Short mmCIF file of C-alpha atoms in Angstrom, two decimals:
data_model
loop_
_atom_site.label_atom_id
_atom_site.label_comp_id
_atom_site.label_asym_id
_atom_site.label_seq_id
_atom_site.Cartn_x
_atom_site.Cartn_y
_atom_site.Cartn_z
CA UNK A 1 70.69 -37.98 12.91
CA UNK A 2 67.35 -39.76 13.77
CA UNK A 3 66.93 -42.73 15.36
CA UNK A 4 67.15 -46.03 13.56
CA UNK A 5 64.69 -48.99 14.27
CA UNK A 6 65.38 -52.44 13.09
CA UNK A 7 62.53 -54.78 12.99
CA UNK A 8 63.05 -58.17 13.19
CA UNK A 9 60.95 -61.34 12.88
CA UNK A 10 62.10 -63.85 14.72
CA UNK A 11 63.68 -63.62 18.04
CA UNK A 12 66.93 -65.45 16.30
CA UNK A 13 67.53 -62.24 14.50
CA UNK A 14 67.69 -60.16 17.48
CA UNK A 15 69.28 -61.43 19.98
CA UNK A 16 72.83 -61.16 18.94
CA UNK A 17 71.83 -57.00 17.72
CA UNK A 18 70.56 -56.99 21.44
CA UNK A 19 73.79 -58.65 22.86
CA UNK A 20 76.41 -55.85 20.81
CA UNK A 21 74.16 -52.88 21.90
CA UNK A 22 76.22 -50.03 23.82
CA UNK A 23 74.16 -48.30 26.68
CA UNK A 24 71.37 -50.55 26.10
CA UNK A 25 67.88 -49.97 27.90
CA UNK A 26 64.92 -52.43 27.93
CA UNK A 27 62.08 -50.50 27.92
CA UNK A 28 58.54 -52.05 28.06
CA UNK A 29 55.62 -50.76 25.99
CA UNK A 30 52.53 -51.27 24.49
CA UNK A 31 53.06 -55.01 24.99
CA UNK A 32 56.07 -55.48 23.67
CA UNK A 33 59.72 -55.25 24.58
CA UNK A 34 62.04 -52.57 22.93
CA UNK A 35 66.09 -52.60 23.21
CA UNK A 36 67.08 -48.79 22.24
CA UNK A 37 71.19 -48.00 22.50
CA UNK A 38 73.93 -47.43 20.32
CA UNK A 39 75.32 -49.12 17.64
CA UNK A 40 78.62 -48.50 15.34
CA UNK A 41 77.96 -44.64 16.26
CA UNK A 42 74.11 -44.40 15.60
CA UNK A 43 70.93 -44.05 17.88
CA UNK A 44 69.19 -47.55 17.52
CA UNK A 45 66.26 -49.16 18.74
CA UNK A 46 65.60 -52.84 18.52
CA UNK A 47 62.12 -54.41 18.54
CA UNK A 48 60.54 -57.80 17.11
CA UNK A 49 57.38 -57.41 14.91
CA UNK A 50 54.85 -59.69 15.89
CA UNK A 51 53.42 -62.34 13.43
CA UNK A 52 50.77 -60.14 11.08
CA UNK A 53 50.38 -56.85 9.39
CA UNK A 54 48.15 -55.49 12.69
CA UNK A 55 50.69 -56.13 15.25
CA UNK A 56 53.58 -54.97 12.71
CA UNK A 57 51.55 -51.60 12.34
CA UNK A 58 51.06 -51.53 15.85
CA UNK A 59 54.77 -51.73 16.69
CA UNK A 60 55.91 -49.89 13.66
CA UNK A 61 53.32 -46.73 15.41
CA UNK A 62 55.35 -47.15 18.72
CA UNK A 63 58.75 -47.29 16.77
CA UNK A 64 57.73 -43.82 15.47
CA UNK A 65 55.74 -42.34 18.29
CA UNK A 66 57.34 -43.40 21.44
CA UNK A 67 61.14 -43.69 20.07
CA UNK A 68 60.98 -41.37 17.17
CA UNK A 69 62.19 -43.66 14.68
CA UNK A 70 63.40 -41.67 11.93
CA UNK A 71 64.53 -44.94 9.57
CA UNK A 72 63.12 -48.04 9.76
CA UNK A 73 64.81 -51.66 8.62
CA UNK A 74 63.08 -54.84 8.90
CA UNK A 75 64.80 -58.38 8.52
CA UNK A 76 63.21 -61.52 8.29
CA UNK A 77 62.13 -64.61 6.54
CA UNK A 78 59.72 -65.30 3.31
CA UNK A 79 58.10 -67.57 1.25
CA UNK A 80 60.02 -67.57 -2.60
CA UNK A 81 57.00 -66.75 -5.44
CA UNK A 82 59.24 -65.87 -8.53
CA UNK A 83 60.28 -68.29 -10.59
CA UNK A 84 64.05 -67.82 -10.14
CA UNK A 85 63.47 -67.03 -6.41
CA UNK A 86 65.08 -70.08 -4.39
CA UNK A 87 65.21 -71.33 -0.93
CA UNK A 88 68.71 -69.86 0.73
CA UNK A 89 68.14 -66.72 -1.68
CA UNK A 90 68.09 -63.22 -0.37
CA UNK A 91 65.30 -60.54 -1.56
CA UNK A 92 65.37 -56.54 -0.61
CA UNK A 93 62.46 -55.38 -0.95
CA UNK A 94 62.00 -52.26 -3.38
CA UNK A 95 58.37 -51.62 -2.66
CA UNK A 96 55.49 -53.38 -1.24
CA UNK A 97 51.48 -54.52 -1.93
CA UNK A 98 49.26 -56.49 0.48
CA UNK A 99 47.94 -59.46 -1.63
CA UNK A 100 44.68 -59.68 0.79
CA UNK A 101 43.62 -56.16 0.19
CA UNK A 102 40.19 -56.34 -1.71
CA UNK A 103 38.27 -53.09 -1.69
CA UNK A 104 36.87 -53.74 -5.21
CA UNK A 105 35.08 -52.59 -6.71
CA UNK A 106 35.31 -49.36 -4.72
CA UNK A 107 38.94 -49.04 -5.72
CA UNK A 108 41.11 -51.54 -7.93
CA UNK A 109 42.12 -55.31 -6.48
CA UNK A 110 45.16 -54.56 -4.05
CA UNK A 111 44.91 -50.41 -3.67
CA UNK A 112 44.51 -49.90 0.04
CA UNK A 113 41.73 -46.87 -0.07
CA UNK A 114 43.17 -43.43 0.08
CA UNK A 115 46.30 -44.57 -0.95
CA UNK A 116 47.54 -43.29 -5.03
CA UNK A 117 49.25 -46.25 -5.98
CA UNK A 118 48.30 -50.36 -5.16
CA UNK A 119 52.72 -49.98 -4.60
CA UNK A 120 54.12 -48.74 -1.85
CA UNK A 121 57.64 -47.57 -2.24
CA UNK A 122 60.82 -48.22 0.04
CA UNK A 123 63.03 -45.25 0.65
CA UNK A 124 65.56 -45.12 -2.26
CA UNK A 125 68.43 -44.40 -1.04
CA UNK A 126 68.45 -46.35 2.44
CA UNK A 127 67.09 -49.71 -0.03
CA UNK A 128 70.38 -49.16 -1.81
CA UNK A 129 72.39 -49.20 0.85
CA UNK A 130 70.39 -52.22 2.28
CA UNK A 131 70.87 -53.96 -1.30
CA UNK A 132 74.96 -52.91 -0.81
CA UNK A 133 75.41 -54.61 2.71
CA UNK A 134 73.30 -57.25 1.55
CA UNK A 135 75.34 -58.51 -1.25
CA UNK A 136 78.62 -58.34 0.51
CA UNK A 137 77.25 -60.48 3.25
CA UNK A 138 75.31 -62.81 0.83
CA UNK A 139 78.99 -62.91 -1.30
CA UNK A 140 80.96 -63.93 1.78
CA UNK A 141 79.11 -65.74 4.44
CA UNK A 142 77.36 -68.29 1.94
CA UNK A 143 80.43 -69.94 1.62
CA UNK A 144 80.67 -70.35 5.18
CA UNK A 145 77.27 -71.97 5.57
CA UNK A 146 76.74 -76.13 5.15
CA UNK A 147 74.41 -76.14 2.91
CA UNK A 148 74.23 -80.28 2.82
CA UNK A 149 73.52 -80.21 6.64
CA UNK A 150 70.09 -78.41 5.97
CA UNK A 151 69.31 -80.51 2.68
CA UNK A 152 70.05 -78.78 -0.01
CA UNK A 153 72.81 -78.78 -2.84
CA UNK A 154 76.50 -78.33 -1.78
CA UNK A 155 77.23 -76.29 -4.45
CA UNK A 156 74.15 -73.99 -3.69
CA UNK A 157 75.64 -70.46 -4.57
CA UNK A 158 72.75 -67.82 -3.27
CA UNK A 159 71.31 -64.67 -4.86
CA UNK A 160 70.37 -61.81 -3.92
CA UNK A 161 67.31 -59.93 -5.45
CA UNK A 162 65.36 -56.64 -5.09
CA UNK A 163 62.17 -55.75 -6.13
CA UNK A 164 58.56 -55.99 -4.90
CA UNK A 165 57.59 -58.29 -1.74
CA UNK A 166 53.96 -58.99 -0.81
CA UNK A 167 52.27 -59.21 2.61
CA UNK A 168 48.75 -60.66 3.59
CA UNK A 169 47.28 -62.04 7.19
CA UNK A 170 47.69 -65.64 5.68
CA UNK A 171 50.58 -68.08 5.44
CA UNK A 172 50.88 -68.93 1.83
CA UNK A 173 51.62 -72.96 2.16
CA UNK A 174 50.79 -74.71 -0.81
CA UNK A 175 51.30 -74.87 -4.11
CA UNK A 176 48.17 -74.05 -5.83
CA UNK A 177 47.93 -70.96 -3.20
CA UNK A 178 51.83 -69.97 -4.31
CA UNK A 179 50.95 -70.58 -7.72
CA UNK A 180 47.22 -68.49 -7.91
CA UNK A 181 48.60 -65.41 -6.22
CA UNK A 182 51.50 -65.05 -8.30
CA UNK A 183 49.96 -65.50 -11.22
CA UNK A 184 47.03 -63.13 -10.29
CA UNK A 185 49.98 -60.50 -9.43
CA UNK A 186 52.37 -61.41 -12.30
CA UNK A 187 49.49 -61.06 -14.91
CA UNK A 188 48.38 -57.66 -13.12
CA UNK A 189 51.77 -56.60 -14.36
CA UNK A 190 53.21 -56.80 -10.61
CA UNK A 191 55.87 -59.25 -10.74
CA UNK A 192 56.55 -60.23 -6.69
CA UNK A 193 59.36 -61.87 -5.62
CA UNK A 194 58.33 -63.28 -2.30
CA UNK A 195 55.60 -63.72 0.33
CA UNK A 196 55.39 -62.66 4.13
CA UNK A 197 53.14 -61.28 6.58
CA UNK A 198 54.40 -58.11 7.74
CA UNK A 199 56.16 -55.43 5.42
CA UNK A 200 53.61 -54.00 3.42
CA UNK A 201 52.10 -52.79 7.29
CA UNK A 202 55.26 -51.51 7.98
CA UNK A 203 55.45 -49.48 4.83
CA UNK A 204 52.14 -48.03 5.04
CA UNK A 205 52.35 -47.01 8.58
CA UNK A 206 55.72 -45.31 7.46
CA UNK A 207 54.37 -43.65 4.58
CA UNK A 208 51.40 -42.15 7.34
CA UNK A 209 54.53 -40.68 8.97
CA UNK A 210 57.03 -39.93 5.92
CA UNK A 211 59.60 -42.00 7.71
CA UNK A 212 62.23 -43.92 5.70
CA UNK A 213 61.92 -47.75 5.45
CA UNK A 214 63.55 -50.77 3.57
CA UNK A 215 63.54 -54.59 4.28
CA UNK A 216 65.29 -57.80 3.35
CA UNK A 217 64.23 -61.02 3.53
CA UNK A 218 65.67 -64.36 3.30
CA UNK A 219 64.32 -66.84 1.60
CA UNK A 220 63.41 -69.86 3.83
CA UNK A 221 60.77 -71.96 1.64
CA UNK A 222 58.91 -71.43 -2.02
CA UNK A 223 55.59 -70.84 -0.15
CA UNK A 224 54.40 -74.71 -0.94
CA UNK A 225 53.74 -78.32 0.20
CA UNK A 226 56.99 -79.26 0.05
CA UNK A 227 59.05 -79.91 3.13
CA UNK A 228 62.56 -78.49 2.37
CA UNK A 229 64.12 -78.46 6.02
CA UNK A 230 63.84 -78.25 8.95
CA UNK A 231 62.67 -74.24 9.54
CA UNK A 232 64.14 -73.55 12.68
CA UNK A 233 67.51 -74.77 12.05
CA UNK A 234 67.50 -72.89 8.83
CA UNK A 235 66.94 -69.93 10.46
CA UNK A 236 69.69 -70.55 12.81
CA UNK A 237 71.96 -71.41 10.16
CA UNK A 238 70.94 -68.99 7.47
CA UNK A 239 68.61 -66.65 8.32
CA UNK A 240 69.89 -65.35 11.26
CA UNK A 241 73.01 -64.99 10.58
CA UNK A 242 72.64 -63.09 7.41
CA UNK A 243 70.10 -60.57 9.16
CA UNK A 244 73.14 -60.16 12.04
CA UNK A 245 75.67 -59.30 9.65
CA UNK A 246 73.70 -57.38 7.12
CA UNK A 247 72.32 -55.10 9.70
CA UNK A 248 76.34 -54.25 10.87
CA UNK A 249 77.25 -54.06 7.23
CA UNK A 250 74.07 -51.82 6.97
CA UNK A 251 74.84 -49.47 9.72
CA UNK A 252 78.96 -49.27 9.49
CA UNK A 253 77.70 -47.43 5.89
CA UNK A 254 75.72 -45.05 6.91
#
């Protein structure tokens, strides 16, 4: 079987993947650190994105190229757009647009040139099992997690979601922003779930190479003014402990 990648966006979410690695390397290249070794029986190869859709392209290339990366998952965090898309939520991404793409009127708002569709499609089948692990872990560590320590409801019950995810070089931090794009989107007939800055990169680059790819995201704010908690100890709490045990979850069913 090929190699797996897992992309992850904050250094929180790797470092405990790094840690339960068997015959791990460090290898250094093109900037940036890679962790490649085994894990519950399959080639893997550990690497953090970088903050915006050039350096996720960039590492996503080196993922392919220089490890040959045959699957690639990416975990991280995301702004909440839909409506029923809350903070502490979980979204797997089903396909992907970048919202700053403007090559009208050439093409149509949001088509990347030479590309069919403005959509880009995760893989099918390894979204599904992404979606599967993600559930279970959503269904059994959220009870584990004080939710009144980071400021929100105790009896905050999180959901998990799938469908598409947008991506764009800008972080999407108030509400009229929030509000314009998804109503642009929404009214375009693309109904997004959530914001970030990375994954539509990651699935073009993979669609270059016809290489597998699927992402999750947690939900860490609704992509406005408002101050929720405190970020890093959500992603402590939350974040990076869901992207820990999804990924194991993720790879014990392959």
């Amino acid at each position: 079987m090929s190699t797996i990648a897992i992309l992850s966006a904050l250094p929180q979410e790797q470092g405990s993947l790094v840690a339960a690695l068997q015959q791990s390397e460090k290898i250094t290249h093109a900037g940036r650190t890679f962790w490649r070794g085994t894990l519950h029986g399959h080639a893997v190869v550990l690497a953090l994105s970088g903050i915006g859709k050039v350096a996720a392209a960039t590492t996503t290339t080196a993922l392919i190229e220089r490890f040959g990366a045959g699957r690639i998952v990416f975990t991280g965090v995301a702004g909440g757009l839909g409506a029923h898309v809350q903070v502490g939520d979980v979204v797997v991404a089903q396909d992907y647009l970048q919202h700053d793409m403007d090559a009208s009127p050439i093409v149509d708002r949001w088509l990347v040139p030479g590309y069919p569709q403005i959509r880009m499609a995760c893989d099918p089948s390894l979204t599904e099992a992404l979606l599967a692990a993600t559930r279970a872990t959503v269904e059994r560590d959220s009870h584990q997690i004080d939710w009144p320590s980071l400021g929100m409801a105790a009896h905050h019950v999180p959901q998990v979601h799938a469908g598409l995810i947008a991506s764009g070089d800008r972080f999407v931090s108030t509400l009229a922003e929030s509000t314009a794009l998804r109503s642009a989107l929404e009214s375009a007939g693309h109904a997004v779930l959530a914001v970030e800055m990375e994954g539509a990169a990651v699935a073009q680059v993979c669609a270059d190479y016809g290489v597998a790819f699927a992402a999750v995201r947690t939900v860490s704010d609704r992509a406005d003014d408002g101050a929720h908690l405190d970020f890093l100890q959500f992603v402590e709490t939350v974040a990076a402990r869901y992207a820990d045990h999804v990924v194991h979850a993720f790879l014990k069913s392959l």
